mmCIF file with all atom_site columns, C-alpha atoms in Angstrom:
data_model
loop_
_atom_site.group_PDB
_atom_site.id
_atom_site.type_symbol
_atom_site.label_atom_id
_atom_site.label_alt_id
_atom_site.label_comp_id
_atom_site.label_asym_id
_atom_site.label_entity_id
_atom_site.label_seq_id
_atom_site.pdbx_PDB_ins_code
_atom_site.Cartn_x
_atom_site.Cartn_y
_atom_site.Cartn_z
_atom_site.occupancy
_atom_site.B_iso_or_equiv
_atom_site.pdbx_formal_charge
_atom_site.auth_seq_id
_atom_site.auth_comp_id
_atom_site.auth_asym_id
_atom_site.auth_atom_id
_atom_site.pdbx_PDB_model_num
ATOM 1   C CA . UNK I 1 1   ? 0.000   0.000   0.000   1.00 33.00 ? 27  UNK I CA 1
ATOM 2   C CA . UNK I 1 2   ? 1.431   3.383   -1.002  1.00 34.00 ? 28  UNK I CA 1
ATOM 3   C CA . UNK I 1 3   ? 0.289   6.421   1.001   1.00 32.00 ? 29  UNK I CA 1
ATOM 4   C CA . UNK I 1 4   ? -0.593  9.610   -0.924  1.00 27.00 ? 30  UNK I CA 1
ATOM 5   C CA . UNK I 1 5   ? 2.686   11.475  -0.538  1.00 26.00 ? 31  UNK I CA 1
ATOM 6   C CA . UNK I 1 6   ? 3.193   14.714  -2.451  1.00 24.00 ? 32  UNK I CA 1
ATOM 7   C CA . UNK I 1 7   ? 4.410   14.263  -6.055  1.00 25.00 ? 33  UNK I CA 1
ATOM 8   C CA . UNK I 1 8   ? 7.365   16.555  -6.777  1.00 26.00 ? 34  UNK I CA 1
ATOM 9   C CA . UNK I 1 9   ? 9.211   17.615  -9.907  1.00 24.00 ? 35  UNK I CA 1
ATOM 10  C CA . UNK I 1 10  ? 11.939  19.371  -7.939  1.00 25.00 ? 36  UNK I CA 1
ATOM 11  C CA . UNK I 1 11  ? 14.362  16.436  -8.071  1.00 26.00 ? 37  UNK I CA 1
ATOM 12  C CA . UNK I 1 12  ? 14.747  15.135  -11.594 1.00 25.00 ? 38  UNK I CA 1
ATOM 13  C CA . UNK I 1 13  ? 17.955  13.283  -10.800 1.00 28.00 ? 39  UNK I CA 1
ATOM 14  C CA . UNK I 1 14  ? 19.075  12.121  -7.392  1.00 29.00 ? 40  UNK I CA 1
ATOM 15  C CA . UNK I 1 15  ? 22.586  11.106  -6.315  1.00 33.00 ? 41  UNK I CA 1
ATOM 16  C CA . UNK I 1 16  ? 23.131  7.515   -5.259  1.00 35.00 ? 42  UNK I CA 1
ATOM 17  C CA . UNK I 1 17  ? 23.034  6.979   -1.495  1.00 37.00 ? 43  UNK I CA 1
ATOM 18  C CA . UNK I 1 18  ? 26.406  6.940   0.232   1.00 41.00 ? 44  UNK I CA 1
ATOM 19  C CA . UNK I 1 19  ? 27.499  3.701   1.864   1.00 43.00 ? 45  UNK I CA 1
ATOM 20  C CA . UNK I 1 20  ? 29.393  5.529   4.585   1.00 42.00 ? 46  UNK I CA 1
ATOM 21  C CA . UNK I 1 21  ? 28.235  6.091   8.132   1.00 49.00 ? 47  UNK I CA 1
ATOM 22  C CA . UNK I 1 22  ? 26.093  9.241   8.433   1.00 54.00 ? 48  UNK I CA 1
ATOM 23  C CA . UNK I 1 23  ? 27.800  12.385  9.658   1.00 47.00 ? 49  UNK I CA 1
ATOM 24  C CA . UNK I 1 24  ? 26.972  13.574  13.149  1.00 50.00 ? 50  UNK I CA 1
ATOM 25  C CA . UNK I 1 25  ? 27.802  17.229  13.749  1.00 46.00 ? 51  UNK I CA 1
ATOM 26  C CA . UNK I 1 26  ? 25.725  19.522  15.884  1.00 50.00 ? 52  UNK I CA 1
ATOM 27  C CA . UNK I 1 27  ? 27.989  22.534  16.429  1.00 60.00 ? 53  UNK I CA 1
ATOM 28  C CA . UNK I 1 28  ? 27.657  24.834  14.589  1.00 84.00 ? 54  UNK I CA 1
ATOM 29  C CA . UNK I 1 29  ? 24.066  23.952  13.855  1.00 90.00 ? 55  UNK I CA 1
ATOM 30  C CA . UNK I 1 30  ? 23.007  22.531  10.469  1.00 91.00 ? 56  UNK I CA 1
ATOM 31  C CA . UNK I 1 31  ? 19.905  23.659  8.603   1.00 88.00 ? 57  UNK I CA 1
ATOM 32  C CA . UNK I 1 32  ? 18.441  20.126  8.785   1.00 89.00 ? 58  UNK I CA 1
ATOM 33  C CA . UNK I 1 33  ? 18.968  17.230  11.180  1.00 92.00 ? 59  UNK I CA 1
ATOM 34  C CA . UNK I 1 34  ? 17.785  13.612  10.949  1.00 93.00 ? 60  UNK I CA 1
ATOM 35  C CA . UNK I 1 35  ? 16.861  11.493  13.945  1.00 94.00 ? 61  UNK I CA 1
ATOM 36  C CA . UNK I 1 36  ? 16.588  7.859   12.843  1.00 95.00 ? 62  UNK I CA 1
ATOM 37  C CA . UNK I 1 37  ? 15.438  4.849   14.861  1.00 95.00 ? 63  UNK I CA 1
ATOM 38  C CA . UNK I 1 38  ? 16.372  1.285   13.906  1.00 95.00 ? 64  UNK I CA 1
ATOM 39  C CA . UNK I 1 39  ? 14.227  -1.839  13.829  1.00 93.00 ? 65  UNK I CA 1
ATOM 40  C CA . UNK I 1 40  ? 13.852  -4.656  16.371  1.00 94.00 ? 66  UNK I CA 1
ATOM 41  C CA . UNK I 1 41  ? 17.024  -6.730  16.998  1.00 94.00 ? 67  UNK I CA 1
ATOM 42  C CA . UNK I 1 42  ? 19.212  -4.483  14.827  1.00 96.00 ? 68  UNK I CA 1
ATOM 43  C CA . UNK I 1 43  ? 22.553  -3.668  16.498  1.00 97.00 ? 69  UNK I CA 1
ATOM 44  C CA . UNK I 1 44  ? 23.097  -0.146  17.864  1.00 97.00 ? 70  UNK I CA 1
ATOM 45  C CA . UNK I 1 45  ? 23.215  2.434   15.112  1.00 97.00 ? 71  UNK I CA 1
ATOM 46  C CA . UNK I 1 46  ? 20.899  3.160   12.217  1.00 96.00 ? 72  UNK I CA 1
ATOM 47  C CA . UNK I 1 47  ? 19.913  -0.352  11.142  1.00 95.00 ? 73  UNK I CA 1
ATOM 48  C CA . UNK I 1 48  ? 17.558  -0.395  8.158   1.00 91.00 ? 74  UNK I CA 1
ATOM 49  C CA . UNK I 1 49  ? 16.878  3.321   8.602   1.00 91.00 ? 75  UNK I CA 1
ATOM 50  C CA . UNK I 1 50  ? 20.351  3.908   7.130   1.00 92.00 ? 76  UNK I CA 1
ATOM 51  C CA . UNK I 1 51  ? 19.080  3.661   3.533   1.00 88.00 ? 77  UNK I CA 1
ATOM 52  C CA . UNK I 1 52  ? 16.824  6.715   3.673   1.00 87.00 ? 78  UNK I CA 1
ATOM 53  C CA . UNK I 1 53  ? 19.170  8.511   6.071   1.00 91.00 ? 79  UNK I CA 1
ATOM 54  C CA . UNK I 1 54  ? 22.017  8.296   3.574   1.00 91.00 ? 80  UNK I CA 1
ATOM 55  C CA . UNK I 1 55  ? 19.719  9.285   0.700   1.00 87.00 ? 81  UNK I CA 1
ATOM 56  C CA . UNK I 1 56  ? 18.840  12.453  2.587   1.00 87.00 ? 82  UNK I CA 1
ATOM 57  C CA . UNK I 1 57  ? 22.444  13.184  3.546   1.00 89.00 ? 83  UNK I CA 1
ATOM 58  C CA . UNK I 1 58  ? 23.760  12.739  0.029   1.00 86.00 ? 84  UNK I CA 1
ATOM 59  C CA . UNK I 1 59  ? 20.925  14.743  -1.534  1.00 83.00 ? 85  UNK I CA 1
ATOM 60  C CA . UNK I 1 60  ? 21.106  17.820  0.676   1.00 82.00 ? 86  UNK I CA 1
ATOM 61  C CA . UNK I 1 61  ? 24.896  17.826  1.075   1.00 77.00 ? 87  UNK I CA 1
ATOM 62  C CA . UNK I 1 62  ? 25.578  16.915  -2.566  1.00 60.00 ? 88  UNK I CA 1
ATOM 63  C CA . UNK I 1 63  ? 27.974  19.450  -4.100  1.00 49.00 ? 89  UNK I CA 1
ATOM 64  C CA . UNK I 1 64  ? 26.890  22.029  -1.544  1.00 52.00 ? 90  UNK I CA 1
ATOM 65  C CA . UNK I 1 65  ? 30.443  23.005  -0.679  1.00 57.00 ? 91  UNK I CA 1
ATOM 66  C CA . UNK I 1 66  ? 29.272  24.227  2.697   1.00 61.00 ? 92  UNK I CA 1
ATOM 67  C CA . UNK I 1 67  ? 30.921  23.695  6.040   1.00 67.00 ? 93  UNK I CA 1
ATOM 68  C CA . UNK I 1 68  ? 29.328  22.656  8.308   1.00 66.00 ? 94  UNK I CA 1
ATOM 69  C CA . UNK I 1 69  ? 27.129  20.413  6.164   1.00 72.00 ? 95  UNK I CA 1
ATOM 70  C CA . UNK I 1 70  ? 23.557  21.415  5.427   1.00 87.00 ? 96  UNK I CA 1
ATOM 71  C CA . UNK I 1 71  ? 22.214  18.244  7.042   1.00 90.00 ? 97  UNK I CA 1
ATOM 72  C CA . UNK I 1 72  ? 23.443  15.944  9.822   1.00 92.00 ? 98  UNK I CA 1
ATOM 73  C CA . UNK I 1 73  ? 22.123  12.743  11.389  1.00 95.00 ? 99  UNK I CA 1
ATOM 74  C CA . UNK I 1 74  ? 22.067  10.776  14.604  1.00 96.00 ? 100 UNK I CA 1
ATOM 75  C CA . UNK I 1 75  ? 20.571  7.460   15.650  1.00 97.00 ? 101 UNK I CA 1
ATOM 76  C CA . UNK I 1 76  ? 18.089  7.118   18.491  1.00 97.00 ? 102 UNK I CA 1
ATOM 77  C CA . UNK I 1 77  ? 19.786  5.237   21.318  1.00 98.00 ? 103 UNK I CA 1
ATOM 78  C CA . UNK I 1 78  ? 17.448  2.558   22.636  1.00 98.00 ? 104 UNK I CA 1
ATOM 79  C CA . UNK I 1 79  ? 17.408  -1.262  23.149  1.00 98.00 ? 105 UNK I CA 1
ATOM 80  C CA . UNK I 1 80  ? 15.391  -2.302  20.041  1.00 97.00 ? 106 UNK I CA 1
ATOM 81  C CA . UNK I 1 81  ? 14.607  -5.642  21.687  1.00 97.00 ? 107 UNK I CA 1
ATOM 82  C CA . UNK I 1 82  ? 11.667  -7.927  21.036  1.00 94.00 ? 108 UNK I CA 1
ATOM 83  C CA . UNK I 1 83  ? 12.237  -11.560 21.983  1.00 93.00 ? 109 UNK I CA 1
ATOM 84  C CA . UNK I 1 84  ? 8.791   -11.594 23.621  1.00 95.00 ? 110 UNK I CA 1
ATOM 85  C CA . UNK I 1 85  ? 5.896   -9.221  24.244  1.00 93.00 ? 111 UNK I CA 1
ATOM 86  C CA . UNK I 1 86  ? 7.202   -8.000  27.600  1.00 95.00 ? 112 UNK I CA 1
ATOM 87  C CA . UNK I 1 87  ? 10.675  -7.304  26.246  1.00 96.00 ? 113 UNK I CA 1
ATOM 88  C CA . UNK I 1 88  ? 9.240   -5.508  23.227  1.00 94.00 ? 114 UNK I CA 1
ATOM 89  C CA . UNK I 1 89  ? 6.959   -3.359  25.393  1.00 93.00 ? 115 UNK I CA 1
ATOM 90  C CA . UNK I 1 90  ? 9.842   -2.392  27.678  1.00 95.00 ? 116 UNK I CA 1
ATOM 91  C CA . UNK I 1 91  ? 11.996  -1.551  24.664  1.00 96.00 ? 117 UNK I CA 1
ATOM 92  C CA . UNK I 1 92  ? 9.248   0.644   23.180  1.00 94.00 ? 118 UNK I CA 1
ATOM 93  C CA . UNK I 1 93  ? 8.831   2.485   26.484  1.00 93.00 ? 119 UNK I CA 1
ATOM 94  C CA . UNK I 1 94  ? 12.569  3.147   26.708  1.00 96.00 ? 120 UNK I CA 1
ATOM 95  C CA . UNK I 1 95  ? 12.747  4.067   23.030  1.00 96.00 ? 121 UNK I CA 1
ATOM 96  C CA . UNK I 1 96  ? 9.847   6.500   23.215  1.00 93.00 ? 122 UNK I CA 1
ATOM 97  C CA . UNK I 1 97  ? 11.551  8.290   26.097  1.00 93.00 ? 123 UNK I CA 1
ATOM 98  C CA . UNK I 1 98  ? 14.789  8.339   24.086  1.00 96.00 ? 124 UNK I CA 1
ATOM 99  C CA . UNK I 1 99  ? 13.057  10.012  21.128  1.00 94.00 ? 125 UNK I CA 1
ATOM 100 C CA . UNK I 1 100 ? 11.646  12.701  23.414  1.00 91.00 ? 126 UNK I CA 1
ATOM 101 C CA . UNK I 1 101 ? 15.012  13.259  25.112  1.00 92.00 ? 127 UNK I CA 1
ATOM 102 C CA . UNK I 1 102 ? 17.155  13.363  21.965  1.00 94.00 ? 128 UNK I CA 1
ATOM 103 C CA . UNK I 1 103 ? 14.702  15.517  20.018  1.00 92.00 ? 129 UNK I CA 1
ATOM 104 C CA . UNK I 1 104 ? 14.243  17.956  22.903  1.00 90.00 ? 130 UNK I CA 1
ATOM 105 C CA . UNK I 1 105 ? 17.986  18.114  23.610  1.00 93.00 ? 131 UNK I CA 1
ATOM 106 C CA . UNK I 1 106 ? 18.835  18.811  19.987  1.00 93.00 ? 132 UNK I CA 1
ATOM 107 C CA . UNK I 1 107 ? 16.091  21.422  19.713  1.00 90.00 ? 133 UNK I CA 1
ATOM 108 C CA . UNK I 1 108 ? 17.477  23.194  22.784  1.00 90.00 ? 134 UNK I CA 1
ATOM 109 C CA . UNK I 1 109 ? 20.945  23.250  21.181  1.00 92.00 ? 135 UNK I CA 1
ATOM 110 C CA . UNK I 1 110 ? 19.754  24.172  17.683  1.00 91.00 ? 136 UNK I CA 1
ATOM 111 C CA . UNK I 1 111 ? 16.270  25.717  17.953  1.00 89.00 ? 137 UNK I CA 1
ATOM 112 C CA . UNK I 1 112 ? 16.197  26.932  14.332  1.00 88.00 ? 138 UNK I CA 1
ATOM 113 C CA . UNK I 1 113 ? 17.169  23.597  12.768  1.00 89.00 ? 139 UNK I CA 1
ATOM 114 C CA . UNK I 1 114 ? 14.400  21.629  11.032  1.00 86.00 ? 140 UNK I CA 1
ATOM 115 C CA . UNK I 1 115 ? 14.348  18.026  12.259  1.00 88.00 ? 141 UNK I CA 1
ATOM 116 C CA . UNK I 1 116 ? 13.402  15.030  10.107  1.00 88.00 ? 142 UNK I CA 1
ATOM 117 C CA . UNK I 1 117 ? 12.240  11.938  12.002  1.00 88.00 ? 143 UNK I CA 1
ATOM 118 C CA . UNK I 1 118 ? 12.627  8.503   10.440  1.00 89.00 ? 144 UNK I CA 1
ATOM 119 C CA . UNK I 1 119 ? 11.738  5.219   12.098  1.00 89.00 ? 145 UNK I CA 1
ATOM 120 C CA . UNK I 1 120 ? 11.882  1.655   10.818  1.00 89.00 ? 146 UNK I CA 1
ATOM 121 C CA . UNK I 1 121 ? 9.594   -0.992  12.353  1.00 88.00 ? 147 UNK I CA 1
ATOM 122 C CA . UNK I 1 122 ? 9.871   -0.658  16.155  1.00 92.00 ? 148 UNK I CA 1
ATOM 123 C CA . UNK I 1 123 ? 11.732  2.572   15.437  1.00 93.00 ? 149 UNK I CA 1
ATOM 124 C CA . UNK I 1 124 ? 8.606   3.843   13.718  1.00 88.00 ? 150 UNK I CA 1
ATOM 125 C CA . UNK I 1 125 ? 6.464   2.953   16.702  1.00 88.00 ? 151 UNK I CA 1
ATOM 126 C CA . UNK I 1 126 ? 8.599   4.848   19.215  1.00 93.00 ? 152 UNK I CA 1
ATOM 127 C CA . UNK I 1 127 ? 8.528   7.978   17.039  1.00 90.00 ? 153 UNK I CA 1
ATOM 128 C CA . UNK I 1 128 ? 4.772   7.602   16.573  1.00 84.00 ? 154 UNK I CA 1
ATOM 129 C CA . UNK I 1 129 ? 4.253   7.227   20.332  1.00 87.00 ? 155 UNK I CA 1
ATOM 130 C CA . UNK I 1 130 ? 6.475   10.211  21.127  1.00 87.00 ? 156 UNK I CA 1
ATOM 131 C CA . UNK I 1 131 ? 4.621   12.510  18.735  1.00 81.00 ? 157 UNK I CA 1
ATOM 132 C CA . UNK I 1 132 ? 1.057   11.231  19.008  1.00 76.00 ? 158 UNK I CA 1
ATOM 133 C CA . UNK I 1 133 ? 0.817   9.847   22.527  1.00 72.00 ? 159 UNK I CA 1
ATOM 134 C CA . UNK I 1 134 ? 1.207   6.394   24.006  1.00 64.00 ? 160 UNK I CA 1
ATOM 135 C CA . UNK I 1 135 ? -1.844  4.110   23.657  1.00 58.00 ? 161 UNK I CA 1
ATOM 136 C CA . UNK I 1 136 ? -3.237  2.750   26.891  1.00 50.00 ? 162 UNK I CA 1
ATOM 137 C CA . UNK I 1 137 ? -5.121  -0.458  27.517  1.00 46.00 ? 163 UNK I CA 1
ATOM 138 C CA . UNK I 1 138 ? -7.773  -1.460  25.000  1.00 41.00 ? 164 UNK I CA 1
ATOM 139 C CA . UNK I 1 139 ? -10.746 0.869   25.217  1.00 38.00 ? 165 UNK I CA 1
ATOM 140 C CA . UNK I 1 140 ? -8.854  3.695   26.933  1.00 35.00 ? 166 UNK I CA 1
ATOM 141 C CA . UNK I 1 141 ? -7.838  7.032   25.476  1.00 38.00 ? 167 UNK I CA 1
ATOM 142 C CA . UNK I 1 142 ? -4.446  7.683   23.955  1.00 38.00 ? 168 UNK I CA 1
ATOM 143 C CA . UNK I 1 143 ? -2.324  9.878   26.203  1.00 44.00 ? 169 UNK I CA 1
ATOM 144 C CA . UNK I 1 144 ? -1.182  13.333  25.124  1.00 46.00 ? 170 UNK I CA 1
ATOM 145 C CA . UNK I 1 145 ? 1.933   13.647  22.926  1.00 46.00 ? 171 UNK I CA 1
ATOM 146 C CA . UNK I 1 146 ? 5.179   13.452  24.885  1.00 51.00 ? 172 UNK I CA 1
ATOM 147 C CA . UNK I 1 147 ? 6.988   15.932  22.641  1.00 53.00 ? 173 UNK I CA 1
ATOM 148 C CA . UNK I 1 148 ? 6.003   19.527  23.357  1.00 52.00 ? 174 UNK I CA 1
ATOM 149 C CA . UNK I 1 149 ? 4.305   21.673  20.715  1.00 56.00 ? 175 UNK I CA 1
ATOM 150 C CA . UNK I 1 150 ? 7.228   24.075  20.526  1.00 54.00 ? 176 UNK I CA 1
ATOM 151 C CA . UNK I 1 151 ? 9.605   21.254  19.633  1.00 54.00 ? 177 UNK I CA 1
ATOM 152 C CA . UNK I 1 152 ? 7.094   19.667  17.237  1.00 50.00 ? 178 UNK I CA 1
ATOM 153 C CA . UNK I 1 153 ? 6.995   22.898  15.221  1.00 54.00 ? 179 UNK I CA 1
ATOM 154 C CA . UNK I 1 154 ? 10.602  22.259  14.196  1.00 52.00 ? 180 UNK I CA 1
ATOM 155 C CA . UNK I 1 155 ? 9.809   18.779  12.844  1.00 56.00 ? 181 UNK I CA 1
ATOM 156 C CA . UNK I 1 156 ? 9.826   19.149  9.067   1.00 50.00 ? 182 UNK I CA 1
ATOM 157 C CA . UNK I 1 157 ? 8.781   15.615  8.133   1.00 53.00 ? 183 UNK I CA 1
ATOM 158 C CA . UNK I 1 158 ? 8.143   12.144  9.549   1.00 60.00 ? 184 UNK I CA 1
ATOM 159 C CA . UNK I 1 159 ? 8.727   8.904   7.622   1.00 61.00 ? 185 UNK I CA 1
ATOM 160 C CA . UNK I 1 160 ? 7.768   5.607   9.250   1.00 58.00 ? 186 UNK I CA 1
ATOM 161 C CA . UNK I 1 161 ? 8.464   2.261   7.595   1.00 53.00 ? 187 UNK I CA 1
ATOM 162 C CA . UNK I 1 162 ? 6.880   -0.957  8.753   1.00 51.00 ? 188 UNK I CA 1
ATOM 163 C CA . UNK I 1 163 ? 5.099   0.762   11.630  1.00 48.00 ? 189 UNK I CA 1
ATOM 164 C CA . UNK I 1 164 ? 1.397   0.243   12.394  1.00 44.00 ? 190 UNK I CA 1
ATOM 165 C CA . UNK I 1 165 ? 0.644   3.892   13.108  1.00 38.00 ? 191 UNK I CA 1
ATOM 166 C CA . UNK I 1 166 ? 0.716   7.367   11.530  1.00 43.00 ? 192 UNK I CA 1
ATOM 167 C CA . UNK I 1 167 ? 1.391   7.897   7.810   1.00 49.00 ? 193 UNK I CA 1
ATOM 168 C CA . UNK I 1 168 ? 3.745   5.092   6.938   1.00 64.00 ? 194 UNK I CA 1
ATOM 169 C CA . UNK I 1 169 ? 4.795   2.488   4.437   1.00 72.00 ? 195 UNK I CA 1
ATOM 170 C CA . UNK I 1 170 ? 3.252   -0.894  5.197   1.00 75.00 ? 196 UNK I CA 1
ATOM 171 C CA . UNK I 1 171 ? 2.821   -3.487  2.450   1.00 81.00 ? 197 UNK I CA 1
ATOM 172 C CA . UNK I 1 172 ? 0.486   -6.446  2.288   1.00 82.00 ? 198 UNK I CA 1
ATOM 173 C CA . UNK I 1 173 ? 2.296   -9.549  3.482   1.00 82.00 ? 199 UNK I CA 1
ATOM 174 C CA . UNK I 1 174 ? 4.231   -7.773  6.243   1.00 81.00 ? 200 UNK I CA 1
ATOM 175 C CA . UNK I 1 175 ? 3.845   -9.895  9.417   1.00 76.00 ? 201 UNK I CA 1
ATOM 176 C CA . UNK I 1 176 ? 4.517   -6.968  11.762  1.00 74.00 ? 202 UNK I CA 1
ATOM 177 C CA . UNK I 1 177 ? 2.436   -4.039  10.517  1.00 72.00 ? 203 UNK I CA 1
ATOM 178 C CA . UNK I 1 178 ? -0.046  -6.038  8.411   1.00 73.00 ? 204 UNK I CA 1
ATOM 179 C CA . UNK I 1 179 ? -1.648  -9.467  8.393   1.00 76.00 ? 205 UNK I CA 1
ATOM 180 C CA . UNK I 1 180 ? 1.035   -11.340 6.488   1.00 76.00 ? 206 UNK I CA 1
ATOM 181 C CA . UNK I 1 181 ? 3.662   -14.020 6.811   1.00 77.00 ? 207 UNK I CA 1
ATOM 182 C CA . UNK I 1 182 ? 6.433   -12.714 4.546   1.00 82.00 ? 208 UNK I CA 1
ATOM 183 C CA . UNK I 1 183 ? 9.249   -11.295 6.662   1.00 78.00 ? 209 UNK I CA 1
ATOM 184 C CA . UNK I 1 184 ? 11.107  -10.237 3.521   1.00 79.00 ? 210 UNK I CA 1
ATOM 185 C CA . UNK I 1 185 ? 8.360   -7.691  2.835   1.00 77.00 ? 211 UNK I CA 1
ATOM 186 C CA . UNK I 1 186 ? 9.120   -6.054  6.181   1.00 71.00 ? 212 UNK I CA 1
ATOM 187 C CA . UNK I 1 187 ? 12.818  -5.740  5.362   1.00 73.00 ? 213 UNK I CA 1
ATOM 188 C CA . UNK I 1 188 ? 12.623  -4.113  1.933   1.00 75.00 ? 214 UNK I CA 1
ATOM 189 C CA . UNK I 1 189 ? 10.971  -0.733  2.578   1.00 76.00 ? 215 UNK I CA 1
ATOM 190 C CA . UNK I 1 190 ? 14.163  1.282   2.271   1.00 74.00 ? 216 UNK I CA 1
ATOM 191 C CA . UNK I 1 191 ? 14.985  -0.282  -1.071  1.00 78.00 ? 217 UNK I CA 1
ATOM 192 C CA . UNK I 1 192 ? 11.440  -0.070  -2.450  1.00 78.00 ? 218 UNK I CA 1
ATOM 193 C CA . UNK I 1 193 ? 10.264  3.262   -1.043  1.00 77.00 ? 219 UNK I CA 1
ATOM 194 C CA . UNK I 1 194 ? 13.475  5.111   -0.193  1.00 73.00 ? 220 UNK I CA 1
ATOM 195 C CA . UNK I 1 195 ? 13.282  7.593   -3.060  1.00 74.00 ? 221 UNK I CA 1
ATOM 196 C CA . UNK I 1 196 ? 9.550   8.122   -2.640  1.00 76.00 ? 222 UNK I CA 1
ATOM 197 C CA . UNK I 1 197 ? 10.179  8.925   1.020   1.00 73.00 ? 223 UNK I CA 1
ATOM 198 C CA . UNK I 1 198 ? 13.010  11.224  -0.037  1.00 73.00 ? 224 UNK I CA 1
ATOM 199 C CA . UNK I 1 199 ? 10.707  13.157  -2.356  1.00 74.00 ? 225 UNK I CA 1
ATOM 200 C CA . UNK I 1 200 ? 8.186   13.489  0.461   1.00 71.00 ? 226 UNK I CA 1
ATOM 201 C CA . UNK I 1 201 ? 10.782  14.921  2.849   1.00 68.00 ? 227 UNK I CA 1
ATOM 202 C CA . UNK I 1 202 ? 12.171  17.302  0.223   1.00 70.00 ? 228 UNK I CA 1
ATOM 203 C CA . UNK I 1 203 ? 8.642   18.499  -0.468  1.00 70.00 ? 229 UNK I CA 1
ATOM 204 C CA . UNK I 1 204 ? 7.994   19.083  3.221   1.00 65.00 ? 230 UNK I CA 1
ATOM 205 C CA . UNK I 1 205 ? 11.259  20.951  3.713   1.00 64.00 ? 231 UNK I CA 1
ATOM 206 C CA . UNK I 1 206 ? 11.230  23.050  0.531   1.00 61.00 ? 232 UNK I CA 1
ATOM 207 C CA . UNK I 1 207 ? 7.489   23.613  0.157   1.00 54.00 ? 233 UNK I CA 1
ATOM 208 C CA . UNK I 1 208 ? 5.995   23.082  3.603   1.00 50.00 ? 234 UNK I CA 1
#
């Protein structure tokens, strides 16, 4: 299923994504900053969120000749565990708090920088929960967003892949965000939708 993201003609050709580790530089402040959250069981770092992260880095920094770079990136630091329901729930709770902390800390350091949030699988859920509120027990109301409105105003775009909430990419057959049994579907979002997500973010940043 493809969500109705904005079609853009602004990028006719896009550079290939870099295979290097994303740059992290917060002083002096960049114009744009990416906070990316990896999927369940991925080792610390960017995990599958690296594909879109590098697409964004290479696009905005491509031939810019600026120092510091126009855009920087950092990974959300959280467990990303999920061997069972209890472990997954604890990981999501910790991860949601990490999103709030890292986003708020960066905003305090660089209040004029536009932040792009990208989450893959469990990483998408913790970003969703931080921005939209944590769901309670079945039949209860969703709590208020954990990220303050002032900080949310500096969020230029949100891309969630393989997450059950918010605007996101979730294909039929995905066993985690849909009713499927094909794990490979869950692992291919960056490859399949990376450039579509890139166009969405560029549209949000340049137009929105």
